[in-house]
Amino acid sequence: MSITSPAVSAPIWGVSGVLTRFTQMPLTWKILSVVLFALAWEITARTGFNFSFPTFTQTTGAFWEMLTDGSLAGAYLRTLQPLSIGLALSLIIGISAGVAMGLRHEFEWFSLPVFIVMQAAPMAALIPLVTFVYGIGMTSKVIAVVMLALPVIAMNSYKAVRNVSPSLVAMCQSFTGTRWQCITQIILPASSPMMFAGLRLGVAEGFSGIVLAELLITPTGIGDLITYHRSIANFGHMYASIVSIVLFAIISVGILQWAETKIFRPEKRGV
Amino acid sequence: MTMAAIQTDVTVHEMPQTPHPIIEVDGISKLYGDVQALKDINLQFETGHLTSLLGPSGCGKTTLLKIIAGLLQPTEGEVRVKGQAIDGPGRERAFVFQDFALMPWASVLDNAAFGLKMQGLGKAERRERARHYVAEVGLSGFEDSFPHQLSGGMRQRVGLARALAVDADVLLMDEPFSAVDEQTRRKFQEDLMHLREVEKKTFLFVTHSIEEAVYVSDRIVLLSPRPGRLSDIIEPDIPRNVDPDRLRRDSGYLDTVEMIWSSIRKYVE
Amino acid sequence: MTLFGRQIPMMSSLIIWALIWEILGQFDLVLLFPPFSEVVMALGDVLTSSSFAEAIRVTLLAYVSGLGLAIVVGIPLGFLMGLVPVADKMLNMWVNTFLAAPLSALVPIFMILFGLGTPTVIVTVFMFAVWIIVLDTRAGVQHITPSLLEMSRSFGAGRGERFRMIFLAALPEILAGIRLGMVRGVKGVVIGQLLVSIIGVGALFTLYQQNFLMAHFWALILLLFALALTLSGLVGKLEKRIDYYAGNRSS
């Protein structure tokens, strides 16, 4: 056989060229967007429509103060403990359960309904019950994180395994791959992008879980900062705490999303 | 041009006879629930020949190919390769997929080496062999590219290199050029003819294109739909040693195409 | 899955889970679970109590208003973002931010701004539901086949007609967004009421918790879960009926 016409067709490059230009532009838009948001916040607060609504500058001031006096760092240190333990547990259980359900019909039949219910139902309602039984300590908070993060991780892993192209699996079989080879060489790598996306969603849910736990169970960490500053009507600090945890969650999820596009780039372009 | 009635022929020609055909399809039927996809197929495939399975959609040609590949189990009957009944995929058969079935996360070289990896070959050796076949299908210089960087035609060349690398006796090709544009497709067909000369393998080729089947095949197995049955076996009598452009204008070629079309057009409406 | 050649329905394994639950409860193996039979018994108690009827009324009111608000605000916002590039660039970041943010953290703010009552819960439901509706509507509007718009223009369709066409073409995505918004809204109404804790099911949870009524607590949770699942099931059905023409647009 001889070499055919040169490889990559023009449209592919054209699209990626446009894409790079697009990724460069939004930063200016983002900054502009944030500035407008801050301005709107400042002006709204200055009209004094509600005594408990601090201005943007007050909030950033409070944020700086908590950052420098170390109270924010301390709070995060406490918050991150149950969060990371809960996420690690969700990850291990969720991925194993999801992969098992994707590969074996018995597992699917047995466990999938539970995860479907868990994902569609308001699991947060269970948090008071968990507190009721396990007290107000670490255990309850870890369980709260797991309850919210686990279903989405398990469901995504399951769907990821199920979505692996049947022709890739047939390919592996036709080249005399064993079942184990097909799982490790084809099914797991092919499902990893979607699994990773599930992990990202799980982390977002986990943040919800820990915030709820710290607000509902007993104020610790960042939940303590929010509750405490609210109780002494220190609204600037309260807002700063809330904004900080929201930002922290967004940035964590953003980093995961960035990693996702870095690691799984070839697939993103689609074959 | 010769036409043979169902299941009688296969051996009337002046081709040299091998005592055992490499693949024997014996009384294959396939049911999907209540739907009969294939009904009592009996076929033999000679070593070194290129046979096309041709028919309108729903005639079960891909199903038959996948049964021969060992990817599907027949409801009845058996397939023998070199006299041995098969119970799954084997090393003597290699499959080329319609949708290429390339691993998007692996380079061209690693994709081509996949079959060898499954056979337990060491990394250095399988890469070396894969490199040879990647060059043979005309992709030298693209060893480290990823599938998403290649055009459809080039992707299928990778699929072909992967199938050649395991050095199977039989190449099973499931509409390999259907996802490729027309120009590339013609080039591909010519390359396939060339490959046949060089590699001395047995080819089974599923296609829905009459022109393609007539152009590349020693023998065309015509299947009719619902249920999929053998309808005709045609051995196109066309000159093989002329250049492709002349062949496409050859009256034998054109007549065969016309004849097949008139025999299957009743299924298309 | 099949057993002895017969198809076993998908959700039937839940019966086995209920059995496991009963066993765990009978032998006090996991503190969290009272016997399932006790929970079923409590179900009748909870359902017939007047506080439950009141709680459901308050909850539904907050849910429906919050969701309605989210739909009324979300669809036009999605349209705006889908059709006006500048609006899209300004708002896209915020929509995605709120979609991924732990919104429960914002509830304390709502509680101060809107008081410890239904308005706070409505705002919570709204915040949980609106962003996905915006995002899906935007996606639907942006993914309309350009040839469809060119066709309508070439046949001289007026502005209103073109708008109608965009809406209908984007309808499958809009409905998908509303369905996801409904599921999120249920979470919102529960979380809002849990944090406000003096109205609706939140008040009931507090009541059962304070009186150590474990079985009642579980019964209420099961009722909530059942409501949430029925709701998403119903919308799923509705969505399937729209699918017949969505299928025509093969992605």
Coordinates of N, CA and C in Angstrom, one line a residue, chain A residues 1-9 12-13 165-178 181-182 185-187 189-191 265-267 269-271, chain B residues 71 89-91 93-95 97 99 101-105 114-115 117-119 136-138 142 147-149 151 154-155 157 160 162-163 166 187-188 191-192 194:
Chain A
M1 N 0.8 -1.2 0.0 CA 0.0 0.0 0.0 C 0.8 1.3 0.0
S2 N 0.4 2.3 -0.6 CA 1.1 3.5 -0.6 C 0.5 4.5 0.2
I3 N 1.2 5.6 0.4 CA 0.7 6.6 1.3 C -0.4 7.4 0.6
T4 N -1.4 7.6 1.3 CA -2.5 8.4 0.7 C -2.4 9.8 1.0
S5 N -3.3 10.6 0.5 CA -3.3 12.0 0.7 C -3.0 12.5 2.1
P6 N -2.3 13.6 2.3 CA -1.9 14.0 3.6 C -3.0 14.0 4.6
A7 N -2.6 13.8 5.7 CA -3.4 13.4 6.8 C -4.6 14.3 7.2
V8 N -4.3 15.1 8.1 CA -5.3 15.8 8.9 C -6.0 16.8 8.0
S9 N -7.3 16.6 7.9 CA -8.1 17.5 7.0 C -8.2 18.9 7.6
I12 N -10.5 20.3 10.9 CA -10.1 20.0 12.2 C -9.2 21.1 12.8
W13 N -8.2 21.5 12.0 CA -7.3 22.6 12.4 C -8.1 23.9 12.6
S165 N -18.0 1.7 24.0 CA -18.4 1.2 22.7 C -18.4 -0.3 22.6
P166 N -19.5 -0.9 22.2 CA -19.5 -2.4 22.1 C -18.5 -2.9 21.1
S167 N -18.2 -2.0 20.1 CA -17.3 -2.5 19.0 C -15.9 -2.5 19.5
L168 N -15.6 -1.7 20.5 CA -14.2 -1.8 21.1 C -14.1 -3.1 21.9
V169 N -15.1 -3.4 22.6 CA -15.1 -4.7 23.4 C -15.0 -5.9 22.5
A170 N -15.8 -5.8 21.4 CA -15.8 -6.9 20.4 C -14.4 -7.0 19.8
M171 N -13.8 -5.8 19.5 CA -12.4 -5.8 19.0 C -11.5 -6.5 19.9
C172 N -11.6 -6.2 21.2 CA -10.7 -6.9 22.2 C -10.9 -8.4 22.1
Q173 N -12.2 -8.8 22.1 CA -12.5 -10.3 22.1 C -11.9 -10.9 20.8
S174 N -12.1 -10.2 19.6 CA -11.8 -10.8 18.4 C -10.2 -11.0 18.3
F175 N -9.5 -10.1 19.0 CA -8.0 -10.3 19.0 C -7.6 -11.2 20.2
T176 N -8.5 -12.1 20.6 CA -8.3 -13.1 21.6 C -7.9 -12.6 22.9
G177 N -8.4 -11.4 23.3 CA -8.2 -10.9 24.6 C -9.1 -11.6 25.6
T178 N -8.5 -11.9 26.8 CA -9.3 -12.6 27.8 C -10.3 -11.6 28.4
Q181 N -8.3 -9.1 30.4 CA -7.6 -8.2 29.5 C -8.6 -7.1 28.9
C182 N -9.8 -7.6 28.5 CA -10.7 -6.6 28.0 C -11.2 -5.6 29.0
Q185 N -7.7 -3.5 29.7 CA -7.1 -2.8 28.6 C -8.1 -1.9 27.8
I186 N -9.4 -2.3 27.9 CA -10.4 -1.5 27.1 C -11.4 -0.8 27.9
I187 N -12.1 -1.6 28.8 CA -13.3 -1.1 29.4 C -12.9 0.0 30.4
P189 N -10.0 1.9 30.7 CA -9.5 3.2 30.1 C -10.6 3.9 29.3
A190 N -11.5 3.2 28.6 CA -12.5 3.8 27.8 C -13.6 4.5 28.7
S191 N -13.8 4.0 29.9 CA -14.8 4.6 30.8 C -14.2 5.7 31.7
R265 N -7.6 14.6 26.8 CA -7.8 15.5 25.7 C -8.1 14.8 24.4
P266 N -7.4 13.7 24.0 CA -7.7 13.1 22.7 C -9.1 12.7 22.6
E267 N -9.7 12.2 23.7 CA -11.1 11.7 23.6 C -12.1 12.9 23.4
R269 N -11.8 15.4 21.7 CA -12.0 15.7 20.3 C -12.9 14.7 19.6
G270 N -13.0 13.6 20.2 CA -14.0 12.6 19.7 C -13.4 11.8 18.5
V271 N -13.5 10.5 18.6 CA -13.1 9.6 17.5 C -14.3 8.8 17.0
Chain B
L71 N -17.6 -14.0 17.4 CA -18.1 -12.9 18.3 C -19.6 -13.1 18.6
P89 N -13.5 -16.4 19.3 CA -12.4 -15.8 18.4 C -11.2 -16.6 18.5
G90 N -10.4 -16.6 17.5 CA -9.1 -17.3 17.5 C -8.0 -16.6 16.8
R91 N -6.8 -17.0 16.9 CA -5.7 -16.3 16.4 C -5.6 -16.4 14.9
R93 N -7.9 -15.9 12.9 CA -8.9 -15.0 12.3 C -8.6 -13.6 12.8
A94 N -8.6 -12.6 12.0 CA -8.5 -11.2 12.5 C -9.6 -10.4 11.9
F95 N -10.2 -9.4 12.7 CA -11.4 -8.7 12.3 C -11.0 -7.3 12.0
F97 N -13.0 -3.7 11.7 CA -14.4 -3.2 12.1 C -14.8 -2.0 11.2
D99 N -16.6 0.5 12.2 CA -16.3 1.8 12.8 C -14.9 1.9 13.3
A101 N -13.0 0.8 15.4 CA -12.8 0.3 16.8 C -11.4 0.6 17.2
L102 N -10.9 1.8 17.1 CA -9.6 2.2 17.6 C -9.7 2.7 19.0
M103 N -8.7 2.5 19.8 CA -8.7 3.1 21.2 C -8.3 4.5 21.1
P104 N -9.1 5.4 21.4 CA -8.8 6.9 21.2 C -7.6 7.3 22.1
W105 N -7.4 6.6 23.2 CA -6.3 7.0 24.1 C -4.9 6.4 23.7
F114 N -2.2 -3.9 19.3 CA -3.1 -4.4 20.3 C -3.2 -5.9 20.3
G115 N -3.4 -6.5 19.1 CA -3.6 -7.9 19.0 C -2.4 -8.7 19.5
K117 N -0.4 -7.6 21.7 CA -0.3 -7.5 23.1 C -1.2 -8.5 23.8
M118 N -2.4 -8.7 23.2 CA -3.3 -9.7 23.8 C -2.7 -11.1 23.7
Q119 N -1.8 -11.3 22.7 CA -1.2 -12.6 22.6 C 0.0 -12.7 23.5
E136 N 3.4 -0.7 6.1 CA 2.9 -1.4 5.0 C 1.5 -0.9 4.5
V137 N 0.7 -0.4 5.5 CA -0.6 0.2 5.1 C -0.4 1.7 4.7
G138 N 0.9 2.2 4.7 CA 1.1 3.5 4.3 C 1.0 4.6 5.3
F142 N 3.3 8.3 11.0 CA 2.1 8.6 11.9 C 2.1 7.7 13.1
P147 N -5.6 8.6 17.1 CA -6.7 8.4 16.1 C -7.4 9.7 15.7
H148 N -7.6 10.6 16.8 CA -8.4 11.8 16.5 C -7.7 12.7 15.5
Q149 N -6.4 12.5 15.3 CA -5.6 13.3 14.4 C -5.7 12.8 13.0
S151 N -7.6 11.1 9.4 CA -8.9 11.1 8.7 C -9.5 9.7 8.8
M154 N -7.5 7.0 7.0 CA -6.3 6.6 7.7 C -6.6 5.8 9.0
R155 N -7.7 6.1 9.6 CA -8.0 5.4 10.8 C -8.3 3.9 10.4
R157 N -7.0 2.4 8.0 CA -5.7 1.8 7.7 C -5.0 1.2 9.0
L160 N -6.6 -1.9 9.8 CA -6.1 -2.9 8.9 C -4.7 -3.4 9.3
R162 N -3.6 -3.4 12.3 CA -3.8 -4.2 13.5 C -4.1 -5.6 13.2
A163 N -5.0 -5.8 12.1 CA -5.4 -7.1 11.7 C -4.3 -7.9 11.1
V166 N -1.2 -9.4 13.5 CA -1.3 -10.7 14.2 C -1.1 -11.9 13.3
K187 N -9.3 4.2 -3.6 CA -7.9 4.0 -3.4 C -7.7 2.8 -2.5
F188 N -8.6 2.7 -1.5 CA -8.6 1.6 -0.6 C -8.8 0.3 -1.3
D191 N -5.8 -0.7 -3.1 CA -4.8 -1.1 -2.2 C -5.1 -2.5 -1.6
L192 N -6.4 -2.8 -1.4 CA -6.8 -4.1 -0.9 C -6.4 -5.2 -2.0
H194 N -4.0 -5.1 -4.1 CA -2.6 -5.2 -4.0 C -2.2 -6.1 -2.8

